[in-house]
C-alpha positions as a printed Julia matrix, in Angstrom:
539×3 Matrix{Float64}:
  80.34   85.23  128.18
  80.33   87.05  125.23
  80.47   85.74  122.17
  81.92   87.34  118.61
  81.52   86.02  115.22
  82.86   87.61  112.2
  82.57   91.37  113.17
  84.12   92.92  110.59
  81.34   92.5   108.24
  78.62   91.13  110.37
  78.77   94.66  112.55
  78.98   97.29  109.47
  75.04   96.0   108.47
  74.26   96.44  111.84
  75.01   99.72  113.35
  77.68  102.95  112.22
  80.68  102.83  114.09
  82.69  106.55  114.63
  85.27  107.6   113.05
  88.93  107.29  115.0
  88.19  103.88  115.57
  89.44  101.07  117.22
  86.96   98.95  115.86
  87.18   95.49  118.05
  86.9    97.56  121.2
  83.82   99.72  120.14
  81.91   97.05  118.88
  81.61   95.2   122.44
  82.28   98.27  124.14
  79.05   99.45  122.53
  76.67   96.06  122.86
  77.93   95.81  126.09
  76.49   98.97  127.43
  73.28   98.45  126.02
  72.84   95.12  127.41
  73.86   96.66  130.78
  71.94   99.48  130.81
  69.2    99.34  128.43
  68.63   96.09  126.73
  70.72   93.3   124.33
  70.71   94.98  120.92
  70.66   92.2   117.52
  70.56   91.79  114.23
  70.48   89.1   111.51
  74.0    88.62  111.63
  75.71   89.22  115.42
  74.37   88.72  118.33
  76.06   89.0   121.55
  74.5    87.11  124.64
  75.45   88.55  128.2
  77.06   86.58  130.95
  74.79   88.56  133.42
  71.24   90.03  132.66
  70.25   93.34  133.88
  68.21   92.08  137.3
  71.69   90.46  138.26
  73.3    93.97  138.4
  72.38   95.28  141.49
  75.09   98.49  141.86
  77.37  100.26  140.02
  80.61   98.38  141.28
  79.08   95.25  139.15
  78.18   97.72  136.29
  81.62   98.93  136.19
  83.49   95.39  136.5
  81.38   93.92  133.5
  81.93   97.5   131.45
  86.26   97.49  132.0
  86.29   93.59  131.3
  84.25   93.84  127.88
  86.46   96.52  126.9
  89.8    94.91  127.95
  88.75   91.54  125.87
  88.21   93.56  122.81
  91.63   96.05  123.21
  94.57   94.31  121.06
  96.37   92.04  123.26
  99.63   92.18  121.34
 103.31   93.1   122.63
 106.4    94.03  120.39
 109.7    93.2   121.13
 111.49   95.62  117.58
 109.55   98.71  116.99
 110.13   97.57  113.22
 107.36   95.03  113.62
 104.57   97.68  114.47
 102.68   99.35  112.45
 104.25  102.03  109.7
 101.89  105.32  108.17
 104.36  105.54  105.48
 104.55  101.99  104.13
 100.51  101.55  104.42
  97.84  102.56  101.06
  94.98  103.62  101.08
  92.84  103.14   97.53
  89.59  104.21   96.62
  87.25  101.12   95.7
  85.3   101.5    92.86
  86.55  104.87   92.11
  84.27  107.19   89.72
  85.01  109.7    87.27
  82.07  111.49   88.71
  81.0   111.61   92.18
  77.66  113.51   93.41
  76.36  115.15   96.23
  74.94  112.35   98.14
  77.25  110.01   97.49
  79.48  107.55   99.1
  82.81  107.32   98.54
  85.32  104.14  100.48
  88.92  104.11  101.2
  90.2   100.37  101.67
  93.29  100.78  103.48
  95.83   97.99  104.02
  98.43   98.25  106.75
 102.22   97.38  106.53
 105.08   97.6   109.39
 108.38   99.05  109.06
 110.01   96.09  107.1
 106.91   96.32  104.74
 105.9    93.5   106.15
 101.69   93.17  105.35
 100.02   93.38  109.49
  97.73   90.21  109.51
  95.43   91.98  112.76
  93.86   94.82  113.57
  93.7    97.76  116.06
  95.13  100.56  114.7
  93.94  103.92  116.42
  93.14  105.79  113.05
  91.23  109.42  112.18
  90.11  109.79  108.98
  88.19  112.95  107.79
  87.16  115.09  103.94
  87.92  118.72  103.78
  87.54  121.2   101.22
  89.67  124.34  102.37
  88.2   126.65   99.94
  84.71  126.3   101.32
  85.55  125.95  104.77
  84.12  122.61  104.76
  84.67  119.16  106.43
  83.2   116.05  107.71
  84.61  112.29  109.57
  85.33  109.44  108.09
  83.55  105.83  109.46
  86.2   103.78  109.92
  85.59   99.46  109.87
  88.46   97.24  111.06
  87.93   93.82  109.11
  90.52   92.49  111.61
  93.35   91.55  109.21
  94.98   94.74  108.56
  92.65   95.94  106.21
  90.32   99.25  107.03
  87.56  100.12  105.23
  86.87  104.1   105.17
  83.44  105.08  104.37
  82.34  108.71  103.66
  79.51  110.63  102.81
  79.91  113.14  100.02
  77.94  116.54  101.29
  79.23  119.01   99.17
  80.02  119.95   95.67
  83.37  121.03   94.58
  87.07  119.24   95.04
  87.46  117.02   98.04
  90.65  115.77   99.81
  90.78  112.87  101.49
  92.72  112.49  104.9
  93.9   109.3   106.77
  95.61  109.42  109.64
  97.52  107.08  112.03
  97.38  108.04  115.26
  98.33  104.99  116.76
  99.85  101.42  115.71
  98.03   98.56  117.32
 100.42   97.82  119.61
 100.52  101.47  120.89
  96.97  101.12  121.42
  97.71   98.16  123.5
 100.3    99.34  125.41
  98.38  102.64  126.29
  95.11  100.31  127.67
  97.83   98.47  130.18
  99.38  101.97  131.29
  96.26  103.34  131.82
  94.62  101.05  133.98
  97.76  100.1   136.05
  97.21  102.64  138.66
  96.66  106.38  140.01
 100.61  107.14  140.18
 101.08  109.6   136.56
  99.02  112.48  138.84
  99.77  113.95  142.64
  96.93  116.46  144.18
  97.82  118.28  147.29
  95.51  119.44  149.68
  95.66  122.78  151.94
  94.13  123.07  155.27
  93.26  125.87  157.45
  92.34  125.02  161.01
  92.26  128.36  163.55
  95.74  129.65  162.58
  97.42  126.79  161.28
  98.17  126.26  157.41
  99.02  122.53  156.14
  99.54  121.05  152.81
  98.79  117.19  152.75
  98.63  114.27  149.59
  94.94  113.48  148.12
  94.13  111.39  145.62
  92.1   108.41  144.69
  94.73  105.74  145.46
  96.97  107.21  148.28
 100.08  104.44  148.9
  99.87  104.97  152.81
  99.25  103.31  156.04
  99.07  107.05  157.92
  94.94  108.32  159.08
  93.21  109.65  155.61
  90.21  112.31  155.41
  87.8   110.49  152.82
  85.99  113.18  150.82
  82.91  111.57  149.18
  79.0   109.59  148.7
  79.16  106.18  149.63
  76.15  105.46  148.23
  77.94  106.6   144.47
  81.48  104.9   145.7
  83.06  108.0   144.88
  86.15  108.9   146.82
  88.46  111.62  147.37
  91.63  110.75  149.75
  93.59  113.2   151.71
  96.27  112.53  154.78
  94.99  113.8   157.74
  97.36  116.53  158.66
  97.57  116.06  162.81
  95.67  117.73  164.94
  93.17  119.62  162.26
  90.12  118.29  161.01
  88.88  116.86  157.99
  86.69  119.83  157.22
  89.23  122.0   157.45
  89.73  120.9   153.71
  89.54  124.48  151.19
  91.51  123.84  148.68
  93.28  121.65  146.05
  96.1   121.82  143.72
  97.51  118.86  141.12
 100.55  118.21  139.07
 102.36  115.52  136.94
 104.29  113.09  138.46
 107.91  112.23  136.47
 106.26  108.3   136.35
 105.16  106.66  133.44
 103.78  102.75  133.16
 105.31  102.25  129.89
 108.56  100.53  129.27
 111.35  102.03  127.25
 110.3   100.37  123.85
 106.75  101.43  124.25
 107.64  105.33  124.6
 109.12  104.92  121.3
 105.94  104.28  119.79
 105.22  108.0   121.09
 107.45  110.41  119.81
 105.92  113.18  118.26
 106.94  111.88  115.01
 105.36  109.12  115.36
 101.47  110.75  116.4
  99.35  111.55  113.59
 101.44  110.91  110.37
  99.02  110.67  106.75
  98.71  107.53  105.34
  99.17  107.69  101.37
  96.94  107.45   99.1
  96.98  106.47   95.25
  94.07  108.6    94.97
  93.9   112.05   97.37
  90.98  114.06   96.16
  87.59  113.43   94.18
  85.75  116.1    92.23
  82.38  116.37   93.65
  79.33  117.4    91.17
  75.82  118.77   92.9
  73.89  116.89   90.51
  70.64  118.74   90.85
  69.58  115.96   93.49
  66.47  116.85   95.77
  67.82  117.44   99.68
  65.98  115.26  102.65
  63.38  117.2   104.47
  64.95  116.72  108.21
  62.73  117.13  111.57
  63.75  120.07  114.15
  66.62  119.2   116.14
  65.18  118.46  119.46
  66.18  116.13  122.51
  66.39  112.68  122.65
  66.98  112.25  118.81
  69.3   109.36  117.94
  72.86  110.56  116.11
  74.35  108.89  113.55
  78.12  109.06  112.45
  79.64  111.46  111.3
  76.22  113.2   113.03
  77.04  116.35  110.84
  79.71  118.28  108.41
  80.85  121.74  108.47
  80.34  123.88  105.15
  81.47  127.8   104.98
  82.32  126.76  108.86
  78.86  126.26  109.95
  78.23  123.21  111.29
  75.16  121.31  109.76
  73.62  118.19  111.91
  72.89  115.11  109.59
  69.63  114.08  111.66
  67.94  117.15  112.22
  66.81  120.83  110.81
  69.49  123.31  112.17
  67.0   125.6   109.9
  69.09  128.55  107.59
  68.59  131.54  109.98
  71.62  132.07  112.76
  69.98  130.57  115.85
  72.34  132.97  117.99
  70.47  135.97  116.04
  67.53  135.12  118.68
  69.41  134.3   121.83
  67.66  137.03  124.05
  64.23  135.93  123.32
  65.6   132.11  123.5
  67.1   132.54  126.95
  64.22  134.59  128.48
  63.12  133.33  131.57
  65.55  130.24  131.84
  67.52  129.28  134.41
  71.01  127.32  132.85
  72.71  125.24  135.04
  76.5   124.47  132.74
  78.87  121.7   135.03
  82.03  120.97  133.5
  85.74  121.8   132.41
  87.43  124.87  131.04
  85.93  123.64  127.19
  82.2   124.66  128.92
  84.18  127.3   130.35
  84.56  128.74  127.06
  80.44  128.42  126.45
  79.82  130.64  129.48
  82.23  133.31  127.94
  81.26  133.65  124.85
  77.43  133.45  125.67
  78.57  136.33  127.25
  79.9   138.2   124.82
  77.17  137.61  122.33
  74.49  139.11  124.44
  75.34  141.88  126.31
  72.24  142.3   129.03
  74.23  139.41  130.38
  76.31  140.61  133.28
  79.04  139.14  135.64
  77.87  138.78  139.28
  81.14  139.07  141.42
  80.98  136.01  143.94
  84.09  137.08  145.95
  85.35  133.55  145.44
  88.96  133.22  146.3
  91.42  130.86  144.18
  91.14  129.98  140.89
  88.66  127.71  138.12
  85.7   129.93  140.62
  82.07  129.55  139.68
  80.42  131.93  137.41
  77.05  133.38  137.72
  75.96  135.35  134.73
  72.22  137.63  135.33
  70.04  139.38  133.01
  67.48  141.05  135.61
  65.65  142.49  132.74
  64.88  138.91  130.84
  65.42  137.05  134.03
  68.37  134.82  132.67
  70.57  132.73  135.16
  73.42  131.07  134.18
  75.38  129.43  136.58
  79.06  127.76  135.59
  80.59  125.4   137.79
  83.43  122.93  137.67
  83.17  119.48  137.58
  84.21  117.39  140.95
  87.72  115.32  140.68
  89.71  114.98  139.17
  90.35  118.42  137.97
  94.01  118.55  137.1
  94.91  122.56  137.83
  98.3   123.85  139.06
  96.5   126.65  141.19
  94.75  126.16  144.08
  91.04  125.79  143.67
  88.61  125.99  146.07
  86.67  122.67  147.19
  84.42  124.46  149.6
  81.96  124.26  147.23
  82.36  120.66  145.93
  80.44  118.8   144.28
  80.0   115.8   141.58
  77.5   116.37  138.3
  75.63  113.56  139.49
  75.07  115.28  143.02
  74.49  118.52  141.69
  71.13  117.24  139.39
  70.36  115.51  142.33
  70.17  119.35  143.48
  67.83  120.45  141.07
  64.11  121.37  141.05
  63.86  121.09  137.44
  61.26  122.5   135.3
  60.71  123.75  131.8
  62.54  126.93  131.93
  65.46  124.95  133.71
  68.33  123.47  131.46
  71.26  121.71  132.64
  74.46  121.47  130.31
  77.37  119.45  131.06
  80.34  117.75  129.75
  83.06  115.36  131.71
  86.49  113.98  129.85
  89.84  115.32  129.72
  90.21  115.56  133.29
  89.92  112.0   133.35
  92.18  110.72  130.99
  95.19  110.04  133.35
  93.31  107.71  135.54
  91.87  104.41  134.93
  89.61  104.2   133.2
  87.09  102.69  136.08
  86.91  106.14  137.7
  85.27  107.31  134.48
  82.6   104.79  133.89
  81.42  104.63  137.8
  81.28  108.55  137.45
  78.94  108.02  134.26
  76.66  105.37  135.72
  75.93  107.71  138.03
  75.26  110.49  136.14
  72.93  108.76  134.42
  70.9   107.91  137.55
  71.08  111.38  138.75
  69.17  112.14  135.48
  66.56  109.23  135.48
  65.48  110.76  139.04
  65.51  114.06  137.3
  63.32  113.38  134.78
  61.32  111.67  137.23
  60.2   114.47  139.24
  60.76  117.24  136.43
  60.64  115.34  132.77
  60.12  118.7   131.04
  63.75  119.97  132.07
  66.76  119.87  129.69
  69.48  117.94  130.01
  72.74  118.65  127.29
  75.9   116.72  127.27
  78.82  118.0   124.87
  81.08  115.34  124.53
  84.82  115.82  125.06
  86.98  116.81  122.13
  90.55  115.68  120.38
  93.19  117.84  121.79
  97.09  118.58  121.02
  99.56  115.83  119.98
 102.61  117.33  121.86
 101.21  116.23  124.98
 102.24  113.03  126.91
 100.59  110.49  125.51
 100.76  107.96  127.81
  98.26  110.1   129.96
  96.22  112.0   127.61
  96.08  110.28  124.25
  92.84  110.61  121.8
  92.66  106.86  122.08
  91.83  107.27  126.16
  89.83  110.73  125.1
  87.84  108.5   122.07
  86.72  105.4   124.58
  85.79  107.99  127.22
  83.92  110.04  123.99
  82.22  106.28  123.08
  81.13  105.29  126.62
  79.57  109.01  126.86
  77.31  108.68  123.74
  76.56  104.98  124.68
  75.78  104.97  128.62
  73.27  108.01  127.8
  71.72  106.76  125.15
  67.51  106.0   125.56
  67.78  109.28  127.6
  65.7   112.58  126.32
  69.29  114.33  126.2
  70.74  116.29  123.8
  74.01  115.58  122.59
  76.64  118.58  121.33
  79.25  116.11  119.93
  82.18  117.92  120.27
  84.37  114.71  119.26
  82.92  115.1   115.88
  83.28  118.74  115.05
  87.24  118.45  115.87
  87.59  115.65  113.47
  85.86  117.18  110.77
  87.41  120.57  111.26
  91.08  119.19  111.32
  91.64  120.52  115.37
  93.94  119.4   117.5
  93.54  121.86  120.34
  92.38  121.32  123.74
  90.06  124.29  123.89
  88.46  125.19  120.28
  88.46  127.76  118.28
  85.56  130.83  118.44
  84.04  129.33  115.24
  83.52  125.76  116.38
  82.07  127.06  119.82
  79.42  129.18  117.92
  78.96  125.87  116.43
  78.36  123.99  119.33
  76.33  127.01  121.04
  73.88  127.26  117.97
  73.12  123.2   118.39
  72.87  123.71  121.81
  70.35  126.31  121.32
  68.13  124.27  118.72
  67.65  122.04  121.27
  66.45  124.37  123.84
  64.14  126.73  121.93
């Protein structure tokens, strides 16, 4: 079993947790992984024994069970019966400790914040789903907050001080505790918030049938699928036409929802994101003539630290490595010469094939004739012999339109694909899609990504491997099926299950916090951002 001591404190010498945190559930969340897939991580203070060592684990099914339960121990456990007992934004303060009349580049700066409910009653637990971030909107600059639950309703908020000049301070409340708990049980409760339809084509005849991953049916079902990942797809056999008479596959919302009527309240719009005050809401920040670090070159495999960068005149600088002062993108041609770019994902890599595009123009389009929509992209340059190749992840994709499945296939089976080699890179990025589902689907889908790329590197450990991490999106959506708090475990378990690879990490998660986004697909400035750290890290 595992067991906790006093994490608050205990964890905060140990390790840097990220910034919208729910604290609790990161810190075993995190340990857990390690143990699981890499090895027990201690220090002087915590250490965390596991029921089950490594040799015991013998498939993914066991991986997963041992990943959901750690998680589900550490989520608040707490119900509400008068939304006047949960936590308020308004009636919580935040107050800088040890506050300076001077602060200098370099510096640290912490927020204690201490947590009230409607009645003003003080909240004696933890759990809050909070983002915190600095910004300086005359600069363009910005950078996340490290957030430490001590487990009594009292946060600590750490930040690092990177630029000169006045900087605001912003706390948010995404999330009272008991919206975070109520969100954990609607999300693992089942596979009913999302229908997919398939359509069938057998000689002449055209059928529409229900897919999914949980279909609630005793009728014959076409099971789409490796059993060797326990990975499946479900569709009713229409009568009479066969399985592989499967092309496409089209998804929408279901008018369901696994909260109760109380809980919803905890999600109005109103309710999502509101500032916490602050007796103190900006700090005038001096450069103090202090000598900067000497960083190395951002390369692969290089452990990130949070917040793993900050954004200044809106370029993005990495904390842990050299992003060097030139434009990376100034060299793309000579950069991409000769490589073959493999990119696997959702419409946010969508937006990298686009605007790679756009910023070199001896790329061209090569038309595929694909039919439907979300179609795969191939992108040439005969005269630098560039290939880039764009292609959607495997379900869940949640897309109105029909979309072809004649060419399906899982990230994990398409690595398993490649040759590899030094002039081959593969970029790719899994997360939103997911949110709706439990969130099972999404760590068996990671485990065995991560094999795909340990037999990768195996035959070909000169090839690239690049994962950009999901990012925050809009608060107007429904939140009991894609909430930051299911998008910020998913973002946690990414960084952690890959971690002790040679990947590089574009951590998307990040740059929307310390930008201030709340948008689904980002903007053109913070996907140059993301592009120029992706191409550090192949040049």
């Amino acid at each position: 079993m595992l067991k906790t001591c006093n994490m608050s404190r205990a964890l905060a010498k140990c390790f840097r947790s990220p910034s919208v945190l729910l604290v609790t559930s990161i810190i075993l969340l995190s340990f857990t992984i390690h143990w699981i897939l890499i090895k027990p991580l201690r220090c002087s203070h915590f250490q965390i024994k596991y029921a089950k060592p490594l040799a015991t684990l013998v498939d993914n099914e066991e991986k997963v069970t041992e990943i959901f339960n750690a998680i589900t121990r550490t989520v608040p456990s707490v119900y509400f019966t008068n939304i006047s007992t949960t936590t308020s934004a308004k009636n919580s303060r935040g107050i800088i400790l040890d506050l300076k009349k001077q602060y200098c580049v370099g510096d640290s700066l912490t927020v204690q914040v201490t947590m009230f409910d409607y009645v003003g009653k003080r909240k004696t637990y933890g759990g809050d789903f909070l983002r915190a971030r600095i910004f300086s909107p005359k600069v363009e600059a910005g950078a996340s907050g490290r957030i430490d639950d001590l487990n009594n309703g009292l946060y600590n908020v750490h930040f690092a001080l990177f630029w000169e000049g006045n900087v605001k301070i912003s706390i948010l409340l995404m999330h009272p505790s008991e919206g975070v708990a109520a969100l954990w049980r609607a999300r693992n409760s089942g596979y009913k918030n999302i229908i997919f339809y398939g359509q069938y084509e057998y000689r002449s005849k055209k059928v529409q049938s229900e897919c999914g991953f949980e279909l609630d049916s005793d009728e014959a079902k076409c099971e789409y699928g490796a059993k060797e990942d326990k990975d499946f797809f479900y569709c009713i056999k229409p009568d009479n036409v066969s399985c592989e008479s499967l092309i496409s596959v089209t998804s929408k919302e279901r008018s369901h929802t696994y909260l109760n009527t109380l809980e919803k309240t905890l999600f109005l719009r109103s309710n999502i994101g509101v500032e916490i005050p602050q007796t103190t809401e900006s700090v005038d920040v001096m450069s103090c003539n202090r000598n900067s670090e000497v960083k190395p070159k951002c390369s692969t495999g290089m452990f990130q630290p949070f917040p793993s960068g900050y954004f200044l005149n809106n370029v993005w600088y990495p904390v842990f490595c050299n992003l060097s002062t030139y434009d990376p993108q100034s060299h793309i041609s000579n950069c991409l010469s000769g490589k073959k770019i493999y990119i696997m994902g959702d419409s946010t890599l969508l937006q990298w094939t686009h605007y790679i595009a756009s910023i070199m123009n001896s790329l061209k389009f090569f038309d595929l004739h694909a039919s439907g929509s979300f179609n795969t992209l191939l992108l040439l340059d005969t005269d630098k012999n560039v290939y880039i190749h764009w292609k959607k992840h495997g379900h869940p994709l949640l897309i109105a339109y029909a979309f072809t499945v004649k060419d399906y296939s899982t990230v994990n089976q398409e690595i398993d694909r490649l040759e590899g080699g030094p002039q081959t890179v593969f970029v790719f990025s899994l997360g939103h899609h997911f949110r709706p589902f439990p969130i099972t689907l999404f760590i068996n889908r990671l485990l065995n990504t991560r094999k795909a790329i340990e037999r990768l590197f195996l035959r070909s450990p000169d090839t690239k491997v690049i994962i950009r991490t999901e990012n925050t999106r809009e608060q107007s959506v429904a939140m009991d099926r894609f909430s930051d708090f299911y998008g910020y475990i998913q973002y946690q378990l990414t960084k952690d299950i890959f971690q002790g690879l040679n990947v590089g990490i574009i951590d998307a998660w990040d740059m929307s916090i310390a930008s201030g986004a709340f948008e689904l697909h980002p903007s053109a400035s913070t996907v140059k951002n993301q592009i120029n750290m992706f191409l550090k890290y192949i040049c």
